[in-house]
Short mmCIF file of C-alpha atoms in Angstrom, two decimals:
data_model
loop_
_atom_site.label_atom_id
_atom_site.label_comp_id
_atom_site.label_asym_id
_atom_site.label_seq_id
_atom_site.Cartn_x
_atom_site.Cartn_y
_atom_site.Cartn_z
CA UNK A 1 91.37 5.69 46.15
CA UNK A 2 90.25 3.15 43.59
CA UNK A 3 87.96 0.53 44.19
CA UNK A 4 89.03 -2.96 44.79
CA UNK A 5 86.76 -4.21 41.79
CA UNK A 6 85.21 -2.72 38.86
CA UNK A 7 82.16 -0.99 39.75
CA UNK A 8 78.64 -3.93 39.20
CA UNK A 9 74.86 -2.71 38.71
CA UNK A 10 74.23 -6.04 40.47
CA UNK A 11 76.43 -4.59 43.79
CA UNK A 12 74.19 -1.01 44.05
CA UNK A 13 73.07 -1.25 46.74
CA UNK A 14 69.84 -0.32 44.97
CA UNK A 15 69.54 -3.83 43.10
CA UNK A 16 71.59 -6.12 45.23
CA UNK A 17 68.43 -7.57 46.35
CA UNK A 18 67.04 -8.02 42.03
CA UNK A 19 68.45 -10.98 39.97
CA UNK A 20 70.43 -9.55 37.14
CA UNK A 21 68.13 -11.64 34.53
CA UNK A 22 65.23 -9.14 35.80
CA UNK A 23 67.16 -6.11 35.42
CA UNK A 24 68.32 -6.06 31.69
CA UNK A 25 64.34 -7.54 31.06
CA UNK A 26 62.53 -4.70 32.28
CA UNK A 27 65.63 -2.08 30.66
CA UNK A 28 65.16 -3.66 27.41
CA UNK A 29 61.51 -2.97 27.85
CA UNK A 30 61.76 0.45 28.98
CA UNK A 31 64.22 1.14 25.62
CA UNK A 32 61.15 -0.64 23.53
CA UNK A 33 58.34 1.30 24.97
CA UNK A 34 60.57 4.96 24.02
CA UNK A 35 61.43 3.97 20.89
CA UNK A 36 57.60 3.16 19.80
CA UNK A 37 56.63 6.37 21.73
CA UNK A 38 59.29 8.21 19.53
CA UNK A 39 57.71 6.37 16.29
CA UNK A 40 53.83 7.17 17.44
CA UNK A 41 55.06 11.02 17.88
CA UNK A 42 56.36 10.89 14.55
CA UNK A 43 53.76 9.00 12.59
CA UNK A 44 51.12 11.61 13.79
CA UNK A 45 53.19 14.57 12.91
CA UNK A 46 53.47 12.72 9.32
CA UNK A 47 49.95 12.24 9.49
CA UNK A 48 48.65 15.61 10.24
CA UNK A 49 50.74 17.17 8.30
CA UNK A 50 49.24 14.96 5.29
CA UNK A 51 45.60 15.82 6.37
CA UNK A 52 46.20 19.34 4.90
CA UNK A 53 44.16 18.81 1.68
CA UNK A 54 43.67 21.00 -1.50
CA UNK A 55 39.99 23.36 -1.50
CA UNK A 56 37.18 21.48 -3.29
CA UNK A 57 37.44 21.97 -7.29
CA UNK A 58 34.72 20.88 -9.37
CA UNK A 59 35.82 18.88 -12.45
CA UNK A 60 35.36 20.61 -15.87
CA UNK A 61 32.92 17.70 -17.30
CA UNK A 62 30.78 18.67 -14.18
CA UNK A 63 31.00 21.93 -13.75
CA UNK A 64 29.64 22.27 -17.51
CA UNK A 65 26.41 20.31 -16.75
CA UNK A 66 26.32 21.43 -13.12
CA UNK A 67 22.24 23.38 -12.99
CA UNK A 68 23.24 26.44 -11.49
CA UNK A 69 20.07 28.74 -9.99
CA UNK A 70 20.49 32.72 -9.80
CA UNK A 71 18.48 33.91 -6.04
CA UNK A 72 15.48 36.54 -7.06
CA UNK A 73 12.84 38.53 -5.18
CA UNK A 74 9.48 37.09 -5.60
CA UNK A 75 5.68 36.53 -4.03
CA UNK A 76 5.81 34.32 -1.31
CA UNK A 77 3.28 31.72 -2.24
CA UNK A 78 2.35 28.94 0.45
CA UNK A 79 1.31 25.51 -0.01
CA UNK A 80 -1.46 24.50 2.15
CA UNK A 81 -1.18 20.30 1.66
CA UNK A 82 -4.36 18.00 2.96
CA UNK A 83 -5.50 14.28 2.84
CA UNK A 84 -7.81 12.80 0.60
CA UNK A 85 -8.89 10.45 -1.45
CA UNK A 86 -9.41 9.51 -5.38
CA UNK A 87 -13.48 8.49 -6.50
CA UNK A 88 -15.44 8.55 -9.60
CA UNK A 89 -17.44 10.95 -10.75
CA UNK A 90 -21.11 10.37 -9.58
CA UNK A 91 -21.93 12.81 -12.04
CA UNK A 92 -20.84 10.56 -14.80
CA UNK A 93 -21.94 6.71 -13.21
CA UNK A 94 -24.67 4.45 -14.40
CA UNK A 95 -26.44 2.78 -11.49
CA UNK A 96 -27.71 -0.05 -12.84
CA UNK A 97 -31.00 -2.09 -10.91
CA UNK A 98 -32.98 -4.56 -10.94
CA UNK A 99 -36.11 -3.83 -13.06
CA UNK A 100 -37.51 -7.48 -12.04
CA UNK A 101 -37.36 -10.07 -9.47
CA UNK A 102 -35.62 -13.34 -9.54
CA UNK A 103 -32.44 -15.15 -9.55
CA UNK A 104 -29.69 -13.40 -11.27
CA UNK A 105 -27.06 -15.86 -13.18
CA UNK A 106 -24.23 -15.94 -15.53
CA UNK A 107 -22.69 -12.89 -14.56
CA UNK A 108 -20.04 -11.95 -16.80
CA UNK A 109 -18.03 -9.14 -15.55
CA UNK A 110 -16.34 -8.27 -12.42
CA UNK A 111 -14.92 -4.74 -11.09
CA UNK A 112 -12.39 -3.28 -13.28
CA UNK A 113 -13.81 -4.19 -16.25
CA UNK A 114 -14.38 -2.39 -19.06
CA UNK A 115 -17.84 -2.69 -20.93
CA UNK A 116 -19.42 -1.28 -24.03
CA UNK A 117 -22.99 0.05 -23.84
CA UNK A 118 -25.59 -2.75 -24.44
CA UNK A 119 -23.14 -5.91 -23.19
CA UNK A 120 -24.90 -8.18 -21.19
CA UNK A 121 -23.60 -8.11 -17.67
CA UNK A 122 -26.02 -11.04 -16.19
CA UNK A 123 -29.36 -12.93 -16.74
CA UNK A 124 -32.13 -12.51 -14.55
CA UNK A 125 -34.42 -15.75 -14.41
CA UNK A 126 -37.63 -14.36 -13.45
CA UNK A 127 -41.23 -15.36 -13.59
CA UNK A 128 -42.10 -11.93 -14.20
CA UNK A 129 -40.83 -11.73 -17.71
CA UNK A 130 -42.94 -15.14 -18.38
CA UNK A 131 -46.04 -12.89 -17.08
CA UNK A 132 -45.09 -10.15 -19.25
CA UNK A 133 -44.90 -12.48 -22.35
CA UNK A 134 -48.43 -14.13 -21.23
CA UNK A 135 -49.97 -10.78 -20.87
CA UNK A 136 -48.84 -9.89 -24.43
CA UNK A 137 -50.27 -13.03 -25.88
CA UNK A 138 -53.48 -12.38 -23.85
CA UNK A 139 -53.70 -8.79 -25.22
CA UNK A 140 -53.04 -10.07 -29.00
CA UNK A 141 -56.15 -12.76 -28.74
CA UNK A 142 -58.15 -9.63 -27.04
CA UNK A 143 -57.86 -7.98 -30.22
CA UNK A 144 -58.32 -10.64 -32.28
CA UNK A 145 -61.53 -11.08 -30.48
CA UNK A 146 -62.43 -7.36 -30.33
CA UNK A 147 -61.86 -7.27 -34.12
CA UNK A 148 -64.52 -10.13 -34.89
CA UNK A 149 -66.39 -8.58 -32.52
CA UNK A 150 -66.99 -5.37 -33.79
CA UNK A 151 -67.16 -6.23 -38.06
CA UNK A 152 -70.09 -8.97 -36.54
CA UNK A 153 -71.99 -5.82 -35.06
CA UNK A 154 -71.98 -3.80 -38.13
CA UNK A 155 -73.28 -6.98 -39.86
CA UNK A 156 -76.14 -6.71 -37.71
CA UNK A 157 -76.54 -2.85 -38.20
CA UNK A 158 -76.82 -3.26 -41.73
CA UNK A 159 -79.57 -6.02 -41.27
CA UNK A 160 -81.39 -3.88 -38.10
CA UNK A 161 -81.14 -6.19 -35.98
CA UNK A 162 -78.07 -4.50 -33.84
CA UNK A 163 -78.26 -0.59 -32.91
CA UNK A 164 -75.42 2.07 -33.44
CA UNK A 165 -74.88 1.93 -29.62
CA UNK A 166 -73.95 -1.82 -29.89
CA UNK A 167 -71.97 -0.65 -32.97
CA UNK A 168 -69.84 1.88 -31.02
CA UNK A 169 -69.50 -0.20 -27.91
CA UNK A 170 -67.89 -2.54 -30.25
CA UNK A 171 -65.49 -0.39 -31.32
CA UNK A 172 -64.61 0.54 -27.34
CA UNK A 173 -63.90 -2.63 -26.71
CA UNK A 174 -61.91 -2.98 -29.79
CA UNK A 175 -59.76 0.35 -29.20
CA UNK A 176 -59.14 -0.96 -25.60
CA UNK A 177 -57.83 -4.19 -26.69
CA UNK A 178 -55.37 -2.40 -29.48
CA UNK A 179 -53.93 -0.32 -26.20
CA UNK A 180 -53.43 -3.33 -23.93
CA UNK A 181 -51.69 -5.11 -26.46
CA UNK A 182 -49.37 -2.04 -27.39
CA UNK A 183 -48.65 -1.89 -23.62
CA UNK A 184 -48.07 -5.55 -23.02
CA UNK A 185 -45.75 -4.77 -26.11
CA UNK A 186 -43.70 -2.39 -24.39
CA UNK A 187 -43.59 -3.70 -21.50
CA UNK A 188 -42.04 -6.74 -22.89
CA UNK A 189 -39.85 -4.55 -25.15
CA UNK A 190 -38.50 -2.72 -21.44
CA UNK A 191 -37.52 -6.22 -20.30
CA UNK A 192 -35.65 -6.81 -23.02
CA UNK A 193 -38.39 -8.51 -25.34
CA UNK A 194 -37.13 -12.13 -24.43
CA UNK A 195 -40.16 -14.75 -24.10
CA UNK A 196 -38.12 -17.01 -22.50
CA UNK A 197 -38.66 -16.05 -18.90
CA UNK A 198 -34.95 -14.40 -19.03
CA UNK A 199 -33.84 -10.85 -18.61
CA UNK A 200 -30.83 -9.85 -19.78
CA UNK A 201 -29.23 -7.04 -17.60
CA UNK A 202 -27.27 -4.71 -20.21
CA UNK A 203 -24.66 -1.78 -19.97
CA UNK A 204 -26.45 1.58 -20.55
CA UNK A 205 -23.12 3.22 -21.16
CA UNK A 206 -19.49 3.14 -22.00
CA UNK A 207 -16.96 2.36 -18.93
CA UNK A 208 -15.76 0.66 -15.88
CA UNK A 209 -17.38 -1.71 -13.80
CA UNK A 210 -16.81 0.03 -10.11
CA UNK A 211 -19.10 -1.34 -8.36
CA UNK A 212 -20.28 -4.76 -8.38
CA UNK A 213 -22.99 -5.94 -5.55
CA UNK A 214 -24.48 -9.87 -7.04
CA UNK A 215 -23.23 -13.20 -7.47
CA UNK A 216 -24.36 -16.30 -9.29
CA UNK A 217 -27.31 -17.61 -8.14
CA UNK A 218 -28.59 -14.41 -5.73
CA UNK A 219 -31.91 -13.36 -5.46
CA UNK A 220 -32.90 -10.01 -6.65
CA UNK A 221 -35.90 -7.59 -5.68
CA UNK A 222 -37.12 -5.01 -8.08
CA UNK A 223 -38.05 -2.97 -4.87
CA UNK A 224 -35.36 -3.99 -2.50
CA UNK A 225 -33.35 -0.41 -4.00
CA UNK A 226 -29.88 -1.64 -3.84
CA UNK A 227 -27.85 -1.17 -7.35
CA UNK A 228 -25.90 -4.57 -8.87
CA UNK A 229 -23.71 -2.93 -11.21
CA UNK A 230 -21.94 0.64 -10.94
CA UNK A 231 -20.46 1.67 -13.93
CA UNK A 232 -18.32 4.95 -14.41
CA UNK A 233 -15.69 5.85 -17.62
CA UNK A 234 -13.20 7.12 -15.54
CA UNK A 235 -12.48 10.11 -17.89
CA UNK A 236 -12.38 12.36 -15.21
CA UNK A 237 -12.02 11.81 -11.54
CA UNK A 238 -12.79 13.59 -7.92
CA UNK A 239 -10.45 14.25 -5.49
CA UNK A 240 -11.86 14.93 -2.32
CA UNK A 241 -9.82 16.23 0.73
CA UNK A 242 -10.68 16.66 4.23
CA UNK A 243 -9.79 20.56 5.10
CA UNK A 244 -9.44 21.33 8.55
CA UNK A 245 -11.04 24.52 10.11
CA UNK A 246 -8.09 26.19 10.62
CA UNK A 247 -7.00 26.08 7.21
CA UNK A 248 -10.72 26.60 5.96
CA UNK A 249 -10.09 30.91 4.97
CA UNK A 250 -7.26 29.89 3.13
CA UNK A 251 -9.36 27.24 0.19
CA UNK A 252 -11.27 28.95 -2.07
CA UNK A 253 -12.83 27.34 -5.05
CA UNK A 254 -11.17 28.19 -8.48
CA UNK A 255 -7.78 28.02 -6.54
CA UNK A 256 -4.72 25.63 -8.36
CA UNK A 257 -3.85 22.91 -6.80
CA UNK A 258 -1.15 20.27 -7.23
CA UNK A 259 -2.42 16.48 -6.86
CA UNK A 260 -0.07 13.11 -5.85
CA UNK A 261 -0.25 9.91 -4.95
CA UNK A 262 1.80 7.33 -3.50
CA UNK A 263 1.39 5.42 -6.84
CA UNK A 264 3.19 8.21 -9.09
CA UNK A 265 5.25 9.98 -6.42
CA UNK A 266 7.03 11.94 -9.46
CA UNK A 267 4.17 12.88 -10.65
CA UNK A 268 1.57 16.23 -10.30
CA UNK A 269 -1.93 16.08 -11.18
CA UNK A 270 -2.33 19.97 -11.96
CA UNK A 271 -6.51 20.96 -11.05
CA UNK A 272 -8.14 23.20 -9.58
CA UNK A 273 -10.68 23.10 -6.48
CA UNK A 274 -14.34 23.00 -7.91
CA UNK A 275 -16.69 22.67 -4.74
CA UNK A 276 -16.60 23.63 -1.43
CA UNK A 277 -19.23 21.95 0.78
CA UNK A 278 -19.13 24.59 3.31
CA UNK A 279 -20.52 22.06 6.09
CA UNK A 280 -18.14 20.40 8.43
CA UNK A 281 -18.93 16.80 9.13
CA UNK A 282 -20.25 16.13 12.76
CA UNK A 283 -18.12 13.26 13.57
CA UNK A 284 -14.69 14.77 12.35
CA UNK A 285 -15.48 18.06 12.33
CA UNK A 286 -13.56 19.12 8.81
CA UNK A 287 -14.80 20.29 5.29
CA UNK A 288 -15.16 18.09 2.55
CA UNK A 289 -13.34 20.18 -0.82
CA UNK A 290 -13.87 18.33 -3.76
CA UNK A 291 -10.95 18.66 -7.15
CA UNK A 292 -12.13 17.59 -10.56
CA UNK A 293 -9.15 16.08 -12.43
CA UNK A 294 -8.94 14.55 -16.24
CA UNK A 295 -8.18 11.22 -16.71
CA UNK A 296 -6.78 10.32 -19.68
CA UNK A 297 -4.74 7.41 -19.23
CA UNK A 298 -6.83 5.79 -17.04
CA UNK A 299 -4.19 6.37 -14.21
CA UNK A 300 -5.68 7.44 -11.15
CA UNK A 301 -8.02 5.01 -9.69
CA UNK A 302 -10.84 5.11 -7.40
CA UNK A 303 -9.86 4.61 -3.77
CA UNK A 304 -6.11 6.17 -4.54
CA UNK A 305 -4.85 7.95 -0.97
CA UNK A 306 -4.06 11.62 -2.15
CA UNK A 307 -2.08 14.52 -0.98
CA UNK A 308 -3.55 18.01 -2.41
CA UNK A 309 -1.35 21.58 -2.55
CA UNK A 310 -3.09 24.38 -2.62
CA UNK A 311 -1.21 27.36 -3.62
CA UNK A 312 -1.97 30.76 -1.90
CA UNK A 313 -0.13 34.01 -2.40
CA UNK A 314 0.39 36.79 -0.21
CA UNK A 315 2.07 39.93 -0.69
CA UNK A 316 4.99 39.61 1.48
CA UNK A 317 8.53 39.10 -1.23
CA UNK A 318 11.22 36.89 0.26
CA UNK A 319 14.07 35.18 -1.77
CA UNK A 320 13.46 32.71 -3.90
CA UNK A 321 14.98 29.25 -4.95
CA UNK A 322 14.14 26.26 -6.28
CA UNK A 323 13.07 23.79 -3.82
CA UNK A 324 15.93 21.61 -5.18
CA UNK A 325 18.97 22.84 -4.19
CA UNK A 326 17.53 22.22 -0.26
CA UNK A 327 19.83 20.36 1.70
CA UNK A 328 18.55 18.96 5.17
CA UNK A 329 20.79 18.13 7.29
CA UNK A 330 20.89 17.70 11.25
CA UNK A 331 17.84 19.62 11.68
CA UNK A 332 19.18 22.89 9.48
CA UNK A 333 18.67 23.92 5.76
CA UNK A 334 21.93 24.45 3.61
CA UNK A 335 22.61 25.65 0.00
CA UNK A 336 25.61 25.30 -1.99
CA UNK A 337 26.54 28.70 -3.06
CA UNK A 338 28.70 28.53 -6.63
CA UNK A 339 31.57 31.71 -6.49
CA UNK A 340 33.75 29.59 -9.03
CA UNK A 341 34.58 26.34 -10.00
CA UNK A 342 37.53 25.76 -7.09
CA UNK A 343 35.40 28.56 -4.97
CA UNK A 344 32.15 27.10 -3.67
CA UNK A 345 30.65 27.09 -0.13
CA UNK A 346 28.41 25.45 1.97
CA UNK A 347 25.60 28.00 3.40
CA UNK A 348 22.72 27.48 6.51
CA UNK A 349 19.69 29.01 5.39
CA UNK A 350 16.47 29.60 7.41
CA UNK A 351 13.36 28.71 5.35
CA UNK A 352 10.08 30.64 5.54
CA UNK A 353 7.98 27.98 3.44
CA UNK A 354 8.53 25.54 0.81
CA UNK A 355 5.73 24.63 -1.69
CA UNK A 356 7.39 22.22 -3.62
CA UNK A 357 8.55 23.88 -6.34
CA UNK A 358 10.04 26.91 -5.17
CA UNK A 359 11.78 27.57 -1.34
CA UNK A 360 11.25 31.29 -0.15
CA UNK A 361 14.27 32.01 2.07
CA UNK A 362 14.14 34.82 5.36
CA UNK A 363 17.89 34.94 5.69
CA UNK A 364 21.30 33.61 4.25
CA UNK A 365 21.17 34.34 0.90
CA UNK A 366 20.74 37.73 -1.02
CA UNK A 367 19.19 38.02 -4.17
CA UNK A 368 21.90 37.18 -7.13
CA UNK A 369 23.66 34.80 -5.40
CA UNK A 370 24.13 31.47 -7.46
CA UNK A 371 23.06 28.46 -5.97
CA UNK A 372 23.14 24.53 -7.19
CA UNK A 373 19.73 23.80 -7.89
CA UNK A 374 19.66 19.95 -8.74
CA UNK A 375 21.73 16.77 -7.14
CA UNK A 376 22.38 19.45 -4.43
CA UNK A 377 22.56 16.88 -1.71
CA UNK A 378 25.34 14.84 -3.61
CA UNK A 379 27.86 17.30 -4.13
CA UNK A 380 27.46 18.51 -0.62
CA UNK A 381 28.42 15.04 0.98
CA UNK A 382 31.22 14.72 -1.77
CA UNK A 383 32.30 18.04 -0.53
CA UNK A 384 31.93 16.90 2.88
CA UNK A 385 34.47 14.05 2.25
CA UNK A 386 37.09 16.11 0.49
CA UNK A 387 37.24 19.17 2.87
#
C-alpha cells in the first residue's frame, strides 16, 4: 500500500524535530568538507610523486675545476698548538738612559716610530753639562798656566837661580794639567760636546721606538736606572708560548713550527723553536718556549696574541687527506667521496688528528679513494638541497 503523500526528509521521524533550513546547511557542508578531503588526498599523491628527484650530477664547467684529492698511507704527524705572544728581540734592542740629570724636553718621537742612528730623540737641560763645559775651560787655563810655569823655571835653571827639581816639578804639574784638560775634553765630547747646558739624547741604532718611558718637562736621574727610550729594528721577532707540563716531552728545540695570529688568520709564520727555558714559572706553573721568526715586512708586531703548531711525528701510518675536504657537521666528520661526475657520496669519517694541513683518518676511507679537497663544505649543502 502506497503512502498517502510523497515520502519528506522533514517527516522522518529522525528530523521532524530540525528546521529544514538546518538540514540542507550542514549537508552542503558535509559534501564541502569530502570534496576538499578528496582534493588534499590527491594533491599529496601529486606531490610525492613529484618529490622523486634525479641523483646529484655535477655540471661539466665544475667538475673540470673541481680539486679532487687521491687518500694515501702516510706518518701520522700531530700538531701540538699553544698560546703566546709576539715581542722584540732583546737581543737586538738599544736601551737608551739617562747619562745626566735634569729636565728632559722637546721630545720628538713617540712609540712606533722609526729612527735613524744619531736622531735626536729629546734634550736634556741639565746643569751638569754646564759643569762639564766649566771644568773644560778650567782645565784649558790650568795648562795655560802650567805651560808659563814650567818655560819660567828653566829660565831660572839657566841663570842658577832655580834647581832641576823645581825644573821637573814644573813639568808634573804641566803633564797633569794636559790630562785634565784631555779628560774634561772627553767628557764633554760623551755629553754630546754642547756648551750650552743641553744634552741631546740620540739614537745609537737603526729601528723602532718600542718603548717610550718620558714626557716633556720630566725630571731625569742619571742613577735612578730606568731606560727612556727602547729601540728595536724589528727584523726578527720572538714568539714565546706558554707550554704546559703535559705537553712538555713532546717540544723539543729545533722542532718546526707553524705561527698565526688573529691579525693574518690566512697566514703561517713557518720557524722553528730555538730555546727551551726548562723552568716552569711558580705562579702558572708552565714552560716558557721561545720561536725566533724573520720579519721582513714589518708585519708582526710586538704584543700580537699567537697560536704556535708544533709538528711531531710518530710512527703509527693512518690515511691521509687534506685537512680541506673536512666537513663538520652535527658533531661528525664527512668527506665527499668522487666515483663519477653523476656518482658522488657523502661519507662519515672518524678523525685521529688534524694538524692543519693534512687530516689522518682511523676509519671510512681506504687508501685510493678520491675525495673533494677544497670548497668541500659547499657542494655538500648543495648536495644536501638537491637529494
Amino acid at each position: 500500500m502506497l503512502p498517502e503523500r510523497p515520502f519528506l526528509i522533514n517527516n522522518h521521524p529522525i528530523f521532524k524535530d530540525i528546521p529544514m533550513n538546518k538540514i540542507i546547511k550542514n549537508s552542503l557542508s558535509t559534501l564541502t568538507a569530502s570534496f576538499m578531503l578528496f582534493n588534499l588526498f590527491s594533491c599529496k599523491s601529486n606531490e610525492q610523486d613529484s618529490d622523486v628527484r634525479a641523483p646529484y650530477v655535477i655540471p661539466d664547467s665544475s667538475f673540470q675545476k673541481l680539486a679532487v684529492d687521491t687518500v694515501k698511507t702516510s706518518n701520522i704527524s700531530y700538531a701540538i698548538k699553544f698560546n703566546g705572544i709576539v715581542d722584540y728581540n732583546t737581543d737586538k734592542v738599544a736601551n737608551i738612559f739617562p747619562l745626566v740629570s735634569g729636565n728632559i724636553q722637546d721630545i720628538r718621537v713617540m712609540p712606533g716610530d722609526y729612527v735613524h742612528a744619531g736622531q735626536v730623540l729629546g734634550i736634556i737641560k741639565s746643569p751638569e753639562i754646564a759643569n762639564y763645559n766649566a771644568a773644560l775651560i778650567s782645565a784649558e787655563t790650568n795648562v795655560r798656566l802650567s805651560a808659563k810655569l814650567l818655560e819660567q823655571q828653566k829660565q831660572l835653571f839657566k841663570s842658577g837661580l832655580a834647581s832641576q827639581i823645581d825644573i821637573t816639578t814644573a813639568e808634573v804639574s804641566y803633564e797633569q794639567a794636559v790630562a785634565a784638560k784631555v779628560a774634561a775634553q772627553k767628557i764633554l765630547a760623551i755629553n754630546g760636546n754642547n756648551k750650552n747646558g743641553e744634552f741631546e739624547v740620540k739614537s745609537p741604532v737603526d729601528g723602532f721606538i718600542v718603548q717610550k718611558n718620558v714626557t716633556n718637562d720630566m725630571t731625569v736621574r742619571a742613577d735612578n736606572g730606568g731606560n727612556m727610550f727602547t729601540i728595536s729594528d724589528l727584523k726578527d721577532v720572538w714568539v714565546q708560548a706558554n707550554v704546559y707540563e703535559g705537553d712538555i716531552n713532546s717540544v723539543h728545540e729545533g722542532d718546526p713550527v707553524a705561527v698565526t695570529t688573529i691579525t693574518y688568520p690566512g697566514k703561517v709564520f713557518k720557524g722553528k723553536i730555538g730555546k727551551l727555558m726548562n723552568v716552569l714559572d711558580p705562579t702558572t706553573k708552565v714552560m716558557k718556549v721561545r720561536v725566533v721568526l724573520d720579519n721582513p715586512g714589518y708585519e708582526l708586531k710586538p704584543q700580537m696574541f699567537a697560536t704556535i703548531a708544533v709538528s711531531n711525528n710518530v710512527s703509527q701510518q693512518a690515511a691521509a687527506i687534506c685537512s680541506g675536504a673536512l666537513i663538520f657537521d652535527n658533531s661528525q666528520y664527512y668527506v665527499i667521496v668522487i666515483k663519477g661526475k653523476n656518482n658522488i657520496e657523502i661519507r662519515p669519517v672518524e678523525v685521529i688528528t688534524n694538524n692543519g694541513k693534512t687530516a689522518f683518518i682511523k676509519s671510512g676511507l681506504q687508501p685510493g679513494d678520491r675525495v673533494v679537497g677544497a670548497d668541500a663544505l659547499l657542494m655538500y649543502y648543495y648536495h644536501s638541497l638537491n637529494s
